[in-house]
Tab-separated table of C-alpha atoms in Angstrom:
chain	number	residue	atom	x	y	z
A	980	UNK	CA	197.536	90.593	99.195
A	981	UNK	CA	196.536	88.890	102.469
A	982	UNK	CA	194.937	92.395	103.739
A	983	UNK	CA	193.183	92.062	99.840
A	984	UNK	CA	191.802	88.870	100.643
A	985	UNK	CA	190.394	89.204	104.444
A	986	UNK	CA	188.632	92.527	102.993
A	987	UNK	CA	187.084	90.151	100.285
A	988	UNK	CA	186.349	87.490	102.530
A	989	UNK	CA	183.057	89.019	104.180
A	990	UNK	CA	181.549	89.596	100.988
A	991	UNK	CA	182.084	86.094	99.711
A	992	UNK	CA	180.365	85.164	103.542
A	993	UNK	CA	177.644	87.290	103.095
A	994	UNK	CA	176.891	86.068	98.873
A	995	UNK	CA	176.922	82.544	100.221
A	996	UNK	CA	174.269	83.529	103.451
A	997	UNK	CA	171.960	84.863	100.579
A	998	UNK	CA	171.906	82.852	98.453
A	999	UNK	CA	171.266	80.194	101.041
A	1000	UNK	CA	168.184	82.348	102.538
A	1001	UNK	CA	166.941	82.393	98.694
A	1002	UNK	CA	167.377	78.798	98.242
A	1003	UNK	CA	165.362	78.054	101.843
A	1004	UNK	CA	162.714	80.532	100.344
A	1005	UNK	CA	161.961	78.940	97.270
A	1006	UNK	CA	161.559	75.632	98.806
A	1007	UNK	CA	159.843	76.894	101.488
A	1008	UNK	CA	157.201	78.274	98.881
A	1009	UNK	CA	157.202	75.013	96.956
A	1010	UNK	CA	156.782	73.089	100.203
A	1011	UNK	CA	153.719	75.714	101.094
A	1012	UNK	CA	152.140	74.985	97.078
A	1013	UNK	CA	152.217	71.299	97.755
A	1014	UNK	CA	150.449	71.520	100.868
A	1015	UNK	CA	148.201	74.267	99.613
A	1016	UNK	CA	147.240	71.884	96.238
A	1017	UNK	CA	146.621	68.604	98.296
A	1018	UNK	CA	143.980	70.279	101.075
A	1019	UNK	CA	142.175	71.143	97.335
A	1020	UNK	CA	142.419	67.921	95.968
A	1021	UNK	CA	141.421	66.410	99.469
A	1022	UNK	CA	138.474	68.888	100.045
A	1023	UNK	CA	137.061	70.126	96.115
A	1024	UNK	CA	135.023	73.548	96.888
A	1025	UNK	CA	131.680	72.738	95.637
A	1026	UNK	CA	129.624	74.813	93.138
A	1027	UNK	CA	126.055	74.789	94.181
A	1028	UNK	CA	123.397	74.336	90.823
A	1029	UNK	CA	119.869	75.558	91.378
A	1030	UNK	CA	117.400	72.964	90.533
A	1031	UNK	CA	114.910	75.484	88.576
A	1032	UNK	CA	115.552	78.450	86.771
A	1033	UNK	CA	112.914	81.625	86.952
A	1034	UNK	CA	112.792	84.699	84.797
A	1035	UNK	CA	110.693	87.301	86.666
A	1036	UNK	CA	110.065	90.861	84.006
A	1037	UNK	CA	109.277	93.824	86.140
A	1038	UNK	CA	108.393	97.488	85.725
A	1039	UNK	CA	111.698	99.915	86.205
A	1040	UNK	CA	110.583	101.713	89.460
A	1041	UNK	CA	111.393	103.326	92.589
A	1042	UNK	CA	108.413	102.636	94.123
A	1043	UNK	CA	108.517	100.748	97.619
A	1044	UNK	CA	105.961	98.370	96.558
A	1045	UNK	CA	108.220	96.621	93.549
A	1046	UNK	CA	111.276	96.463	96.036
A	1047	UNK	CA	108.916	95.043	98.578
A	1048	UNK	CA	108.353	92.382	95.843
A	1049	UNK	CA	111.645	92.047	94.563
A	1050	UNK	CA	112.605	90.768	98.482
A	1051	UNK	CA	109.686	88.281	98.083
A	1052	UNK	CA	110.430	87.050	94.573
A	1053	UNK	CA	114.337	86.099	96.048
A	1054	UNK	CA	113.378	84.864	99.422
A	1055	UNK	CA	111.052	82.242	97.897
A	1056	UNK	CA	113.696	81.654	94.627
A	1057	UNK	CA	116.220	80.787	97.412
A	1058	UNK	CA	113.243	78.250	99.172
A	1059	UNK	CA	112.429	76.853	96.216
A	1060	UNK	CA	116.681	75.892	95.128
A	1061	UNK	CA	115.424	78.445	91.984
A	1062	UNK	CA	117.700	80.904	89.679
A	1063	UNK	CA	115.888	84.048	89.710
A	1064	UNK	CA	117.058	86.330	86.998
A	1065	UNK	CA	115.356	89.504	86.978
A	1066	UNK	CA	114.541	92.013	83.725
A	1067	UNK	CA	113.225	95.025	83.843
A	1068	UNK	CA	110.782	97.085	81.771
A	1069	UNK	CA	109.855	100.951	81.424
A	1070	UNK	CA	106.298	101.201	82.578
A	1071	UNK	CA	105.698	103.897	80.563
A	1072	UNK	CA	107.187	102.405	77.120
A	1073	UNK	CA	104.967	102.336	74.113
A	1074	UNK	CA	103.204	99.388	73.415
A	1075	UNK	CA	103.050	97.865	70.142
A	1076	UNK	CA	99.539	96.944	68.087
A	1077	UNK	CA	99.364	94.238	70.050
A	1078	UNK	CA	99.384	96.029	73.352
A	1079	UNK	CA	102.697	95.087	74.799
A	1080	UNK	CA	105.917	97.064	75.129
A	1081	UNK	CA	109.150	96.351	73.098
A	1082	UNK	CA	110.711	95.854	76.379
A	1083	UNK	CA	108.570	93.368	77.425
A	1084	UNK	CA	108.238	91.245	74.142
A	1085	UNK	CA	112.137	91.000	74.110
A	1086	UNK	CA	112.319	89.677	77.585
A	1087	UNK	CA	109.212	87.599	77.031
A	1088	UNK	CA	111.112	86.132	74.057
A	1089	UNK	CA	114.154	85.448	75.842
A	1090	UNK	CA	112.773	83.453	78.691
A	1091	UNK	CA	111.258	81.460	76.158
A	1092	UNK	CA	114.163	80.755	74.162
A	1093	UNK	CA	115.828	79.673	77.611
A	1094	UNK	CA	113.532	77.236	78.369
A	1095	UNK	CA	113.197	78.574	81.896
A	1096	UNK	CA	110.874	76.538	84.628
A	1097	UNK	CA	109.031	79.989	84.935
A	1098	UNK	CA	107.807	83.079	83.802
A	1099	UNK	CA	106.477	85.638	86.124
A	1100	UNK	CA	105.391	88.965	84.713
A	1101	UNK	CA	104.216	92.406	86.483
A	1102	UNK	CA	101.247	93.982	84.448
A	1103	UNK	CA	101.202	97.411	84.024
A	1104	UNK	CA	98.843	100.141	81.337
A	1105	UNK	CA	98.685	98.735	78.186
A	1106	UNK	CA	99.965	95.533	78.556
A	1107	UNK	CA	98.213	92.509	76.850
A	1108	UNK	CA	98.965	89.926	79.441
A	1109	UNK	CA	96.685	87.374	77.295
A	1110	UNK	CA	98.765	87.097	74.343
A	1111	UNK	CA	101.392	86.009	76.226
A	1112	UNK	CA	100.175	83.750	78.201
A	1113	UNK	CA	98.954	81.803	74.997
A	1114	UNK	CA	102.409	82.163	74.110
A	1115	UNK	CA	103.914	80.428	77.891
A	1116	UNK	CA	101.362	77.632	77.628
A	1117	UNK	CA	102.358	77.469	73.711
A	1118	UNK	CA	105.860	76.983	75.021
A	1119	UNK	CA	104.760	74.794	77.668
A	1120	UNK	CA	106.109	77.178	80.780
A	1121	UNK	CA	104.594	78.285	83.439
A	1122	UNK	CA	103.604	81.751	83.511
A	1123	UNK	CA	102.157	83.566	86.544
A	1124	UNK	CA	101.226	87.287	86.057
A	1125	UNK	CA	101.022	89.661	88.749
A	1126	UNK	CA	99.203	92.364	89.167
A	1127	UNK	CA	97.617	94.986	91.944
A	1128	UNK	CA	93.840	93.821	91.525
A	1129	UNK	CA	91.884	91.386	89.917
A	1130	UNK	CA	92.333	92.017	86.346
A	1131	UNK	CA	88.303	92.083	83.965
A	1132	UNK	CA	90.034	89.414	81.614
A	1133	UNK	CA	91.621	87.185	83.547
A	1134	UNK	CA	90.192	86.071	86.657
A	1135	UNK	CA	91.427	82.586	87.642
A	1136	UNK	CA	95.171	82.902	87.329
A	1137	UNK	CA	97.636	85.206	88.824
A	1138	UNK	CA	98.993	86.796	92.080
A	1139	UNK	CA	96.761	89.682	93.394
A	1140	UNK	CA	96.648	92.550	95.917
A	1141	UNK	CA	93.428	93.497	97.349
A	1142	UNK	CA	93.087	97.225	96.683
A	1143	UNK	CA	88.961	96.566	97.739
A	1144	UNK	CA	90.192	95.582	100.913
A	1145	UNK	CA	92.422	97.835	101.018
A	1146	UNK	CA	90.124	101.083	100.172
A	1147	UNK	CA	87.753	99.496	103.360
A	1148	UNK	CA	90.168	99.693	105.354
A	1149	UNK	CA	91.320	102.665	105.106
A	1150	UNK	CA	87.692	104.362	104.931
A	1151	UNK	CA	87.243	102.269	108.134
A	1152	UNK	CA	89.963	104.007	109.748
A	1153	UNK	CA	88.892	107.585	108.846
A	1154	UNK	CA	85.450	107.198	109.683
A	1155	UNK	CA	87.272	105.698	113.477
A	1156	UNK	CA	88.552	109.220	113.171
A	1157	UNK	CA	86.137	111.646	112.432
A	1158	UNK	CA	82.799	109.458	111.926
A	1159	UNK	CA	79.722	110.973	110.525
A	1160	UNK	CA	81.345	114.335	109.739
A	1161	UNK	CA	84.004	112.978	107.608
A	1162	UNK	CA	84.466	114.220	104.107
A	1163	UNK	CA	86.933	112.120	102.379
A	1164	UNK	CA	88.770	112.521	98.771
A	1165	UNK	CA	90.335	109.684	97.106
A	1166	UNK	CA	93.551	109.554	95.166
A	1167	UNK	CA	93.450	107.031	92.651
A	1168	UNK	CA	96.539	105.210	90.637
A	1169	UNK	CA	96.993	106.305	87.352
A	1170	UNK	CA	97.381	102.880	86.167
A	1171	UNK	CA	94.343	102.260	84.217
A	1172	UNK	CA	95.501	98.597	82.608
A	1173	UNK	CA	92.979	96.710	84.519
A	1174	UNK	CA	90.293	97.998	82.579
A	1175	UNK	CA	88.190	99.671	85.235
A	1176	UNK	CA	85.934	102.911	84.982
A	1177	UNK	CA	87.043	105.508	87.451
A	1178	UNK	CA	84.037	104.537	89.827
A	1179	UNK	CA	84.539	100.846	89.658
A	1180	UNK	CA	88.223	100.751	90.616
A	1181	UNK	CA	88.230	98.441	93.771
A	1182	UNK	CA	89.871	101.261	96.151
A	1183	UNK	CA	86.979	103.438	95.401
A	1184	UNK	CA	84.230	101.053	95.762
A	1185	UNK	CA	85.934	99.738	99.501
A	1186	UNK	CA	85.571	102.823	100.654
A	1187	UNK	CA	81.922	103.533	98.870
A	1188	UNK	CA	81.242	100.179	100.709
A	1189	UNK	CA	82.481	101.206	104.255
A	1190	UNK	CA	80.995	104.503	104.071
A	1191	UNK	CA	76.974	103.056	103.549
A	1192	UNK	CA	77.776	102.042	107.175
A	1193	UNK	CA	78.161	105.194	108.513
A	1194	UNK	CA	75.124	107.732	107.412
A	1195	UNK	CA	76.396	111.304	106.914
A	1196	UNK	CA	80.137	110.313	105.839
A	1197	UNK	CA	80.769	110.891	102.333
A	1198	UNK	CA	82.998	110.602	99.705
A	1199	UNK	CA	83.344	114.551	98.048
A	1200	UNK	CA	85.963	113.924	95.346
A	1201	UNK	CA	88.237	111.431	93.875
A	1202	UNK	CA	90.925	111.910	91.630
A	1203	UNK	CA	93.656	109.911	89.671
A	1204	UNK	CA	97.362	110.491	90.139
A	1205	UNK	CA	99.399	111.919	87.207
A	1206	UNK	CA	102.146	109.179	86.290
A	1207	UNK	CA	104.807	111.824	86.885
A	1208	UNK	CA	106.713	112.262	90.677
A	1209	UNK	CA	104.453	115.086	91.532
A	1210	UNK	CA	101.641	112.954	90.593
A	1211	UNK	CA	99.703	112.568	94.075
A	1212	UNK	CA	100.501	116.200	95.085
A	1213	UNK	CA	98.734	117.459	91.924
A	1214	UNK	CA	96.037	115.360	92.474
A	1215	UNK	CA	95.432	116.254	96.128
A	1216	UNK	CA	96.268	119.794	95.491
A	1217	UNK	CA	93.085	119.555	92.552
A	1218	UNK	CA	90.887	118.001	95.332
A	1219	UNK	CA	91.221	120.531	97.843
A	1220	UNK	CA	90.787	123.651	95.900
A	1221	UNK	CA	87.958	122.491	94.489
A	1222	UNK	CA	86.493	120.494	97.635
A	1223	UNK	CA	87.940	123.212	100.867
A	1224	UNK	CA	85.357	120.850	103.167
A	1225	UNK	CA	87.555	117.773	102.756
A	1226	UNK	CA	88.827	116.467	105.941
A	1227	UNK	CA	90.566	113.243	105.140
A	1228	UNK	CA	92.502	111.716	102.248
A	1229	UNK	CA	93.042	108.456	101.331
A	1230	UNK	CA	95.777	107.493	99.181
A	1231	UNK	CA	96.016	104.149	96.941
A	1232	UNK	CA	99.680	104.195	96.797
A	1233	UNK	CA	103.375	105.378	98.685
A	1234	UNK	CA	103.632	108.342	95.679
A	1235	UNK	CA	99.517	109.581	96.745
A	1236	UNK	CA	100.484	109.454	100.246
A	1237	UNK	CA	103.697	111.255	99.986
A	1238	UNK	CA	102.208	113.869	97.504
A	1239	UNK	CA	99.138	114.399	99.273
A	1240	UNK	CA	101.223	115.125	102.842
A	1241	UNK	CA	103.256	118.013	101.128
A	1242	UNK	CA	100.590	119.402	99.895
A	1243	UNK	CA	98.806	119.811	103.399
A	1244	UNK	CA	102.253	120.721	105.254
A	1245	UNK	CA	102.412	123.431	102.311
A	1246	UNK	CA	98.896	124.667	103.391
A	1247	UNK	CA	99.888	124.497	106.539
A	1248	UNK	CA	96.618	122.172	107.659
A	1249	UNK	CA	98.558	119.584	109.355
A	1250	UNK	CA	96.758	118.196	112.364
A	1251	UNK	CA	93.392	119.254	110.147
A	1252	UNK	CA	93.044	116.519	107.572
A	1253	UNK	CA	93.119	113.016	108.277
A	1254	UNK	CA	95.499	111.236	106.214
A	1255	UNK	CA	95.381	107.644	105.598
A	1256	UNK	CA	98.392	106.600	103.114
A	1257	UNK	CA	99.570	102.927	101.641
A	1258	UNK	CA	102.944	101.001	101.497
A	1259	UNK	CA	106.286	102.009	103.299
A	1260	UNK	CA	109.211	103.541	103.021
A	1261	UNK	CA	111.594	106.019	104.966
A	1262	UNK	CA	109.339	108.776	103.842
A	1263	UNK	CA	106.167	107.528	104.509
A	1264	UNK	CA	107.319	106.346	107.931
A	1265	UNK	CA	108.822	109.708	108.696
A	1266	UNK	CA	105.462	111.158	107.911
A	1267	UNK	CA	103.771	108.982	110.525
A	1268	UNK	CA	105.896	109.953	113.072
A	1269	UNK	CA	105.960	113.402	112.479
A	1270	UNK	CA	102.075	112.916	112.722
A	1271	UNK	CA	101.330	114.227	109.069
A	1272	UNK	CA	100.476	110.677	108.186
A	1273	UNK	CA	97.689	109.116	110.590
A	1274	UNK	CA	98.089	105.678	109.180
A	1275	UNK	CA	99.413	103.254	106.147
A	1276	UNK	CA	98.026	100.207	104.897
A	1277	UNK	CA	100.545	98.067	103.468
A	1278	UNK	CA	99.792	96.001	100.547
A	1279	UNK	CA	102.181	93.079	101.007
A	1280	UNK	CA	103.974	92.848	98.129
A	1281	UNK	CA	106.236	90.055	99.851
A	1282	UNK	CA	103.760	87.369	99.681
A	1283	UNK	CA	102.710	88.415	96.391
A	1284	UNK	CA	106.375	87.877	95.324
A	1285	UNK	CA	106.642	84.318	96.722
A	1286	UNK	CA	103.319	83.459	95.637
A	1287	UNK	CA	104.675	84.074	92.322
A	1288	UNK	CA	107.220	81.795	92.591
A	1289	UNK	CA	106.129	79.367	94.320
A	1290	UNK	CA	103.016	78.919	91.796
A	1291	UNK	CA	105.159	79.279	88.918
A	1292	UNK	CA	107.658	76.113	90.657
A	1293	UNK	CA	104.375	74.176	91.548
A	1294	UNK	CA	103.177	73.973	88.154
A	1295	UNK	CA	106.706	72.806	87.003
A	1296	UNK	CA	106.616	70.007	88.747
A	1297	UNK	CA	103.224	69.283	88.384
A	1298	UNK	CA	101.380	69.438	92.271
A	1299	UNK	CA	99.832	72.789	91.132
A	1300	UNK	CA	97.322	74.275	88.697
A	1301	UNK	CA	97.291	77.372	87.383
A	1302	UNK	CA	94.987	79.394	89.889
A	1303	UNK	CA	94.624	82.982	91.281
A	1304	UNK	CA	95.613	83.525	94.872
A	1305	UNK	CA	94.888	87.188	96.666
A	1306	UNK	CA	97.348	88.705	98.949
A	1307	UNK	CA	96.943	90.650	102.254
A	1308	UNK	CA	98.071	93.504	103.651
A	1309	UNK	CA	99.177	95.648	106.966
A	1310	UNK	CA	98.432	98.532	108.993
A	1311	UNK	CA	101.141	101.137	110.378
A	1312	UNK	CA	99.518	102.831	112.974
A	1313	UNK	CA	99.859	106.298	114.215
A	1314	UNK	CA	102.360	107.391	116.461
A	1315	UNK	CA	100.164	109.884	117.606
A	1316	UNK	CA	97.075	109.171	117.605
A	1317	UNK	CA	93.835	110.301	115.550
A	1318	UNK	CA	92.613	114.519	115.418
């Protein structure tokens, strides 16, 4: 029995070290809780509310320009202590009788059942910004559209790029180029919502401005890009079988400038035609400095995006009017110089 009892002995030893371990556990947790639930109640984590709230309705799209915008819409939402909630739109959906999109009415309709501070709204082909901005002012919100130029119906209100400006520039640096001799085609957007003719689109008539300035440079052909992603190299390939004199090409957007580069590595005329491209993105700047791509004006579809804003927040609180403001843009040099 005694033998029985010394083997039994350990084990008791060993149930009573346990349990004591358990017991030092559990109030070791309970001590940690405690502590853990007074540092909250001492210092609350805070929730930070924006002050405004800002419903921006864009066009569904890879191109550089609407992320450039995108970056410019938040930076300035962030500025202003805004919400920005961002919908999106096909830019190719059909458009009702009224000329605007399914798409964009529902969106439209939601940020005016929210009672947002803003409305800012991209306009693309087809779309009848006027209607709803009757309907913003109806609602008493601010509503800023956006679009690339100056649109023919409305003139004093909005955030706009420069695309005149833009097309003298870049005529400016061709002619820098090649001078009298050059012989330049034009690739056009196939956006034609802003109601111009083909030879009254501001692009064209920059570079038909630039070019009176320099007898014996002319323009030879100009051509819009087709909406799908071989758009600009159909276009530029059209040009140049038609026009073989052409010597430089200047594109109105990053989907021209990428189009019309393949097209000349294709024909294997690189280092023959002067290429003079818009916006940025990896592509475009690979193209640069691989020398296909001579230079790129870039509209700056930053400020436009926190112009927008902050217009849209200024007439909220009442120290702005409605009004239409113009935005820059940039040039990225060659790498390697002109022909």
């Amino acid at each position: 029995m005694k033998h029985g009892a010394w083997r039994v002995l350990p084990i008791v030893v060993f149930a009573i070290a346990l349990v004591g371990a358990l017991a030092f556990n559990v109030a070791l947790v309970s001590r940690s809780r405690n502590a853990l639930a007074s540092t909250i109640l001492r210092n609350p984590s805070t929730i930070h509310s924006a002050r405004f709230h800002v419903i921006a309705i864009l066009p569904d799209t890879v191109d550089p320009f609407f992320m450039h915008l995108k970056e410019g819409l938040s930076e300035e939402a962030e500025e202003q202590d805004a919400a920005l909630q961002i919908f999106y739109f096909s830019p190719t959906g059909a458009a009702d009788s009224g000329g605007i999109s399914g798409e964009v009415l529902r969106w439209f309709e939601i940020a005016l059942r929210s009672k947002t501070d803003g409305i800012i709204l991209f306009k693309t082909a087809g779309l009848d910004v006027e209607r709803l901005m009757e309907a913003a002012e109806s609602a008493q919100i601010p509503f800023v559209p956006l679009a690339m130029d100056v649109s023919q119906e409305w003139i004093n209100i909005g955030v706009t790029g420069d695309s005149a400006s833009q097309g003298r520039e870049a005529s400016a640096l061709a002619l820098g180029m090649l001078g009298a001799a050059a012989r330049i085609g034009i690739i056009l957007s196939s956006d034609t919502s802003l109601g111009y003719a083909f030879y009254e689109e501001p692009f064209y008539r920059g570079v038909e401005e630039t070019l009176k300035s320099k007898q014996g440079a002319a323009i030879v052909a100009a051509e819009r890009e087709e909406e799908s992603i071989l758009g600009g190299e159909d276009a530029c390939a059209r040009m140049l079988a038609e026009h073989p004199d052409i010597n430089a090409i200047l594109c109105i957007d990053a989907k021209a400038t990428i189009g019309a580069a393949q097209v000349v590595i294709d024909r294997g005329m690189v280092g023959q035609i002067v290429i003079i491209g818009a916006d940025e993105n990896s592509e475009v700047n690979r193209l640069i400095e691989k020398g296909v791509v001579q230079a790129s004006i870039v509209r700056d579809a930053v400020a436009m995006g926190k112009a927008g804003v902050a217009l849209a927040i200024g007439q909220r609180i009442g120290i702005r009017a409605p009004e239409r403001i113009s935005v820059g843009y940039r040039v990225i040099p060659a790498l390697g110089g002109g022909l």
